[in-house]
Amino acid sequence: MGILLCASTALAAEVKTDHFTLNLPSGWTQPQPPQSANGATVAIFQNAKEQIAVTVTVTPAPLSAKDLATQTLTNMKARGFTVSEPVASGDSYMGEFSKEQVKGISYFSANGKLGSVITIMGASLDAGKKLLKDNLKPVDSKLFPTDF
């Protein structure tokens, strides 16, 4: 029984960055290790069965969560996306977007020095929200939403 438990826990991949830890449950993969450059970190997760992708980006940005959301959504709109207005969700903001067959939602948070953008894209956003809600452990809770 002990060997079986060790084997099953060994299968769950743990992704650890300076800003968060995320345990990847069954069905989720990480196509490449988190990328870091110029103080920014980007991690991508996908679930082929659910046809969904999740990106977590943390970058130097001395902006409020609202300003980060407004600027990002404005830039997406300029690139042809249909976007919602940013909506407050606790200390974070969220915005929905779509373009052709792609739909998604982004969450924006900030701690005064760093900003984070978490984006879920795919057929159904619920699996991505569940991944984050159940498995994301922030180092600085101000950098991530309290709920998805």
PDB file of C-alpha atoms in Angstrom:
ATOM      1  CA  MET A   1       0.000   0.000   0.000  1.00  0.00           C
ATOM      2  CA  GLY A   2       2.833   2.423   0.855  1.00  0.00           C
ATOM      3  CA  ILE A   3       4.503   1.769  -2.495  1.00  0.00           C
ATOM      4  CA  LEU A   4       1.221   2.452  -4.281  1.00  0.00           C
ATOM      5  CA  LEU A   5       0.818   5.781  -2.462  1.00  0.00           C
ATOM      6  CA  CYS A   6       4.381   6.825  -3.306  1.00  0.00           C
ATOM      7  CA  ALA A   7       3.842   5.925  -6.949  1.00  0.00           C
ATOM      8  CA  SER A   8       0.639   7.933  -7.225  1.00  0.00           C
ATOM      9  CA  THR A   9       2.121  11.017  -5.589  1.00  0.00           C
ATOM     10  CA  ALA A  10       5.191  10.811  -7.799  1.00  0.00           C
ATOM     11  CA  LEU A  11       2.952  11.123 -10.870  1.00  0.00           C
ATOM     12  CA  ALA A  12       1.663  14.558  -9.868  1.00  0.00           C
ATOM     13  CA  ALA A  13       4.063  17.170 -11.204  1.00  0.00           C
ATOM     14  CA  GLU A  14       4.832  20.187  -9.072  1.00  0.00           C
ATOM     15  CA  VAL A  15       5.634  23.424 -10.872  1.00  0.00           C
ATOM     16  CA  LYS A  16       7.491  25.882  -8.669  1.00  0.00           C
ATOM     17  CA  THR A  17       8.452  29.484  -9.509  1.00  0.00           C
ATOM     18  CA  ASP A  18       9.523  32.461  -7.408  1.00  0.00           C
ATOM     19  CA  HIS A  19       5.865  33.572  -7.320  1.00  0.00           C
ATOM     20  CA  PHE A  20       3.767  30.410  -7.002  1.00  0.00           C
ATOM     21  CA  THR A  21       3.651  26.640  -6.768  1.00  0.00           C
ATOM     22  CA  LEU A  22       1.121  24.644  -8.767  1.00  0.00           C
ATOM     23  CA  ASN A  23       0.494  20.904  -8.552  1.00  0.00           C
ATOM     24  CA  LEU A  24      -0.554  19.519 -11.927  1.00  0.00           C
ATOM     25  CA  PRO A  25      -3.372  16.987 -11.539  1.00  0.00           C
ATOM     26  CA  SER A  26      -4.016  14.136 -13.944  1.00  0.00           C
ATOM     27  CA  GLY A  27      -4.886  15.299 -17.466  1.00  0.00           C
ATOM     28  CA  TRP A  28      -2.865  18.516 -17.188  1.00  0.00           C
ATOM     29  CA  THR A  29       0.544  18.982 -18.789  1.00  0.00           C
ATOM     30  CA  GLN A  30       3.155  21.667 -18.983  1.00  0.00           C
ATOM     31  CA  PRO A  31       4.439  21.929 -22.588  1.00  0.00           C
ATOM     32  CA  GLN A  32       7.623  23.660 -21.418  1.00  0.00           C
ATOM     33  CA  PRO A  33       9.173  24.749 -18.122  1.00  0.00           C
ATOM     34  CA  PRO A  34       8.282  28.241 -16.859  1.00  0.00           C
ATOM     35  CA  GLN A  35      10.155  30.903 -18.824  1.00  0.00           C
ATOM     36  CA  SER A  36      11.829  33.836 -17.071  1.00  0.00           C
ATOM     37  CA  ALA A  37      13.327  36.955 -18.645  1.00  0.00           C
ATOM     38  CA  ASN A  38      13.716  40.602 -17.602  1.00  0.00           C
ATOM     39  CA  GLY A  39      12.032  39.951 -14.256  1.00  0.00           C
ATOM     40  CA  ALA A  40       8.952  38.341 -15.839  1.00  0.00           C
ATOM     41  CA  THR A  41       7.845  34.717 -15.443  1.00  0.00           C
ATOM     42  CA  VAL A  42       5.438  32.897 -17.763  1.00  0.00           C
ATOM     43  CA  ALA A  43       4.069  29.393 -17.173  1.00  0.00           C
ATOM     44  CA  ILE A  44       1.706  27.539 -19.533  1.00  0.00           C
ATOM     45  CA  PHE A  45      -0.503  24.584 -18.656  1.00  0.00           C
ATOM     46  CA  GLN A  46      -2.840  22.633 -20.917  1.00  0.00           C
ATOM     47  CA  ASN A  47      -5.457  19.941 -20.801  1.00  0.00           C
ATOM     48  CA  ALA A  48      -5.883  18.324 -24.227  1.00  0.00           C
ATOM     49  CA  LYS A  49      -9.029  16.383 -23.277  1.00  0.00           C
ATOM     50  CA  GLU A  50     -10.801  19.537 -22.068  1.00  0.00           C
ATOM     51  CA  GLN A  51      -9.288  21.620 -24.933  1.00  0.00           C
ATOM     52  CA  ILE A  52      -8.121  24.301 -22.536  1.00  0.00           C
ATOM     53  CA  ALA A  53      -4.956  26.267 -21.800  1.00  0.00           C
ATOM     54  CA  VAL A  54      -3.970  28.337 -18.778  1.00  0.00           C
ATOM     55  CA  THR A  55      -1.154  30.883 -18.689  1.00  0.00           C
ATOM     56  CA  VAL A  56       0.215  32.503 -15.554  1.00  0.00           C
ATOM     57  CA  THR A  57       2.343  35.613 -16.120  1.00  0.00           C
ATOM     58  CA  VAL A  58       4.026  37.687 -13.427  1.00  0.00           C
ATOM     59  CA  THR A  59       5.848  40.795 -14.592  1.00  0.00           C
ATOM     60  CA  PRO A  60       7.327  43.998 -13.171  1.00  0.00           C
ATOM     61  CA  ALA A  61       4.438  46.466 -13.397  1.00  0.00           C
ATOM     62  CA  PRO A  62       4.000  49.352 -10.951  1.00  0.00           C
ATOM     63  CA  LEU A  63       0.284  49.528 -11.820  1.00  0.00           C
ATOM     64  CA  SER A  64      -2.892  48.814  -9.917  1.00  0.00           C
ATOM     65  CA  ALA A  65      -4.808  45.664 -10.825  1.00  0.00           C
ATOM     66  CA  LYS A  66      -7.503  47.863 -12.422  1.00  0.00           C
ATOM     67  CA  ASP A  67      -4.975  49.759 -14.585  1.00  0.00           C
ATOM     68  CA  LEU A  68      -3.296  46.494 -15.617  1.00  0.00           C
ATOM     69  CA  ALA A  69      -6.690  45.069 -16.613  1.00  0.00           C
ATOM     70  CA  THR A  70      -7.759  48.217 -18.479  1.00  0.00           C
ATOM     71  CA  GLN A  71      -4.499  48.483 -20.440  1.00  0.00           C
ATOM     72  CA  THR A  72      -4.387  44.788 -21.344  1.00  0.00           C
ATOM     73  CA  LEU A  73      -8.023  44.613 -22.451  1.00  0.00           C
ATOM     74  CA  THR A  74      -7.646  47.841 -24.456  1.00  0.00           C
ATOM     75  CA  ASN A  75      -4.626  46.344 -26.251  1.00  0.00           C
ATOM     76  CA  MET A  76      -6.565  43.136 -26.967  1.00  0.00           C
ATOM     77  CA  LYS A  77      -9.480  45.151 -28.370  1.00  0.00           C
ATOM     78  CA  ALA A  78      -7.045  46.996 -30.686  1.00  0.00           C
ATOM     79  CA  ARG A  79      -5.924  43.573 -31.978  1.00  0.00           C
ATOM     80  CA  GLY A  80      -9.450  42.574 -32.938  1.00  0.00           C
ATOM     81  CA  PHE A  81     -10.668  40.828 -29.800  1.00  0.00           C
ATOM     82  CA  THR A  82     -14.123  41.419 -28.380  1.00  0.00           C
ATOM     83  CA  VAL A  83     -13.528  42.292 -24.724  1.00  0.00           C
ATOM     84  CA  SER A  84     -15.628  43.033 -21.668  1.00  0.00           C
ATOM     85  CA  GLU A  85     -15.055  45.909 -19.310  1.00  0.00           C
ATOM     86  CA  PRO A  86     -12.833  44.995 -16.342  1.00  0.00           C
ATOM     87  CA  VAL A  87     -14.865  43.854 -13.334  1.00  0.00           C
ATOM     88  CA  ALA A  88     -13.624  43.946  -9.724  1.00  0.00           C
ATOM     89  CA  SER A  89     -13.298  40.582  -7.996  1.00  0.00           C
ATOM     90  CA  GLY A  90     -11.954  41.240  -4.509  1.00  0.00           C
ATOM     91  CA  ASP A  91      -8.653  43.121  -4.932  1.00  0.00           C
ATOM     92  CA  SER A  92      -8.282  41.688  -8.441  1.00  0.00           C
ATOM     93  CA  TYR A  93     -10.032  42.414 -11.722  1.00  0.00           C
ATOM     94  CA  MET A  94     -11.273  40.110 -14.427  1.00  0.00           C
ATOM     95  CA  GLY A  95     -12.225  40.492 -18.051  1.00  0.00           C
ATOM     96  CA  GLU A  96     -13.633  38.170 -20.683  1.00  0.00           C
ATOM     97  CA  PHE A  97     -12.564  38.098 -24.312  1.00  0.00           C
ATOM     98  CA  SER A  98     -13.256  36.298 -27.580  1.00  0.00           C
ATOM     99  CA  LYS A  99     -12.074  36.245 -31.168  1.00  0.00           C
ATOM    100  CA  GLU A 100     -13.486  33.856 -33.760  1.00  0.00           C
ATOM    101  CA  GLN A 101     -13.523  30.401 -32.070  1.00  0.00           C
ATOM    102  CA  VAL A 102     -11.362  31.449 -29.101  1.00  0.00           C
ATOM    103  CA  LYS A 103     -12.927  32.536 -25.830  1.00  0.00           C
ATOM    104  CA  GLY A 104     -11.342  33.187 -22.498  1.00  0.00           C
ATOM    105  CA  ILE A 105     -11.073  35.079 -19.274  1.00  0.00           C
ATOM    106  CA  SER A 106      -8.155  36.915 -17.690  1.00  0.00           C
ATOM    107  CA  TYR A 107      -7.585  37.761 -14.038  1.00  0.00           C
ATOM    108  CA  PHE A 108      -5.405  40.748 -13.130  1.00  0.00           C
ATOM    109  CA  SER A 109      -3.722  41.307  -9.756  1.00  0.00           C
ATOM    110  CA  ALA A 110      -0.952  43.572  -8.482  1.00  0.00           C
ATOM    111  CA  ASN A 111       1.095  44.225  -5.352  1.00  0.00           C
ATOM    112  CA  GLY A 112       2.500  47.659  -6.308  1.00  0.00           C
ATOM    113  CA  LYS A 113       5.726  46.313  -7.824  1.00  0.00           C
ATOM    114  CA  LEU A 114       4.604  43.248  -9.749  1.00  0.00           C
ATOM    115  CA  GLY A 115       1.479  42.471 -11.730  1.00  0.00           C
ATOM    116  CA  SER A 116       0.021  39.108 -12.652  1.00  0.00           C
ATOM    117  CA  VAL A 117      -2.216  38.101 -15.501  1.00  0.00           C
ATOM    118  CA  ILE A 118      -3.809  34.661 -15.400  1.00  0.00           C
ATOM    119  CA  THR A 119      -5.569  33.700 -18.618  1.00  0.00           C
ATOM    120  CA  ILE A 120      -7.812  30.704 -19.239  1.00  0.00           C
ATOM    121  CA  MET A 121      -8.730  29.921 -22.855  1.00  0.00           C
ATOM    122  CA  GLY A 122     -10.686  27.045 -24.285  1.00  0.00           C
ATOM    123  CA  ALA A 123     -13.922  25.260 -24.934  1.00  0.00           C
ATOM    124  CA  SER A 124     -15.032  25.402 -21.290  1.00  0.00           C
ATOM    125  CA  LEU A 125     -13.307  27.621 -18.758  1.00  0.00           C
ATOM    126  CA  ASP A 126     -14.485  25.588 -15.749  1.00  0.00           C
ATOM    127  CA  ALA A 127     -11.609  23.067 -15.872  1.00  0.00           C
ATOM    128  CA  GLY A 128      -9.068  25.915 -15.827  1.00  0.00           C
ATOM    129  CA  LYS A 129     -10.808  27.632 -12.928  1.00  0.00           C
ATOM    130  CA  LYS A 130     -10.810  24.332 -11.014  1.00  0.00           C
ATOM    131  CA  LEU A 131      -7.092  23.792 -11.724  1.00  0.00           C
ATOM    132  CA  LEU A 132      -6.245  27.206 -10.288  1.00  0.00           C
ATOM    133  CA  LYS A 133      -8.683  27.114  -7.373  1.00  0.00           C
ATOM    134  CA  ASP A 134      -7.541  23.665  -6.205  1.00  0.00           C
ATOM    135  CA  ASN A 135      -3.808  23.723  -7.028  1.00  0.00           C
ATOM    136  CA  LEU A 136      -2.335  27.246  -7.165  1.00  0.00           C
ATOM    137  CA  LYS A 137      -0.400  28.266  -4.062  1.00  0.00           C
ATOM    138  CA  PRO A 138       0.831  31.885  -4.257  1.00  0.00           C
ATOM    139  CA  VAL A 139       3.965  33.136  -2.521  1.00  0.00           C
ATOM    140  CA  ASP A 140       2.409  36.646  -2.314  1.00  0.00           C
ATOM    141  CA  SER A 141      -1.382  36.423  -2.061  1.00  0.00           C
ATOM    142  CA  LYS A 142      -1.777  40.009  -3.356  1.00  0.00           C
ATOM    143  CA  LEU A 143      -0.426  38.856  -6.728  1.00  0.00           C
ATOM    144  CA  PHE A 144      -3.241  36.379  -7.331  1.00  0.00           C
ATOM    145  CA  PRO A 145      -7.043  36.400  -7.186  1.00  0.00           C
ATOM    146  CA  THR A 146      -8.708  34.981  -4.103  1.00  0.00           C
ATOM    147  CA  ASP A 147     -11.274  33.189  -6.257  1.00  0.00           C
ATOM    148  CA  PHE A 148     -11.651  31.939  -9.828  1.00  0.00           C
TER     149      PHE A 148
END
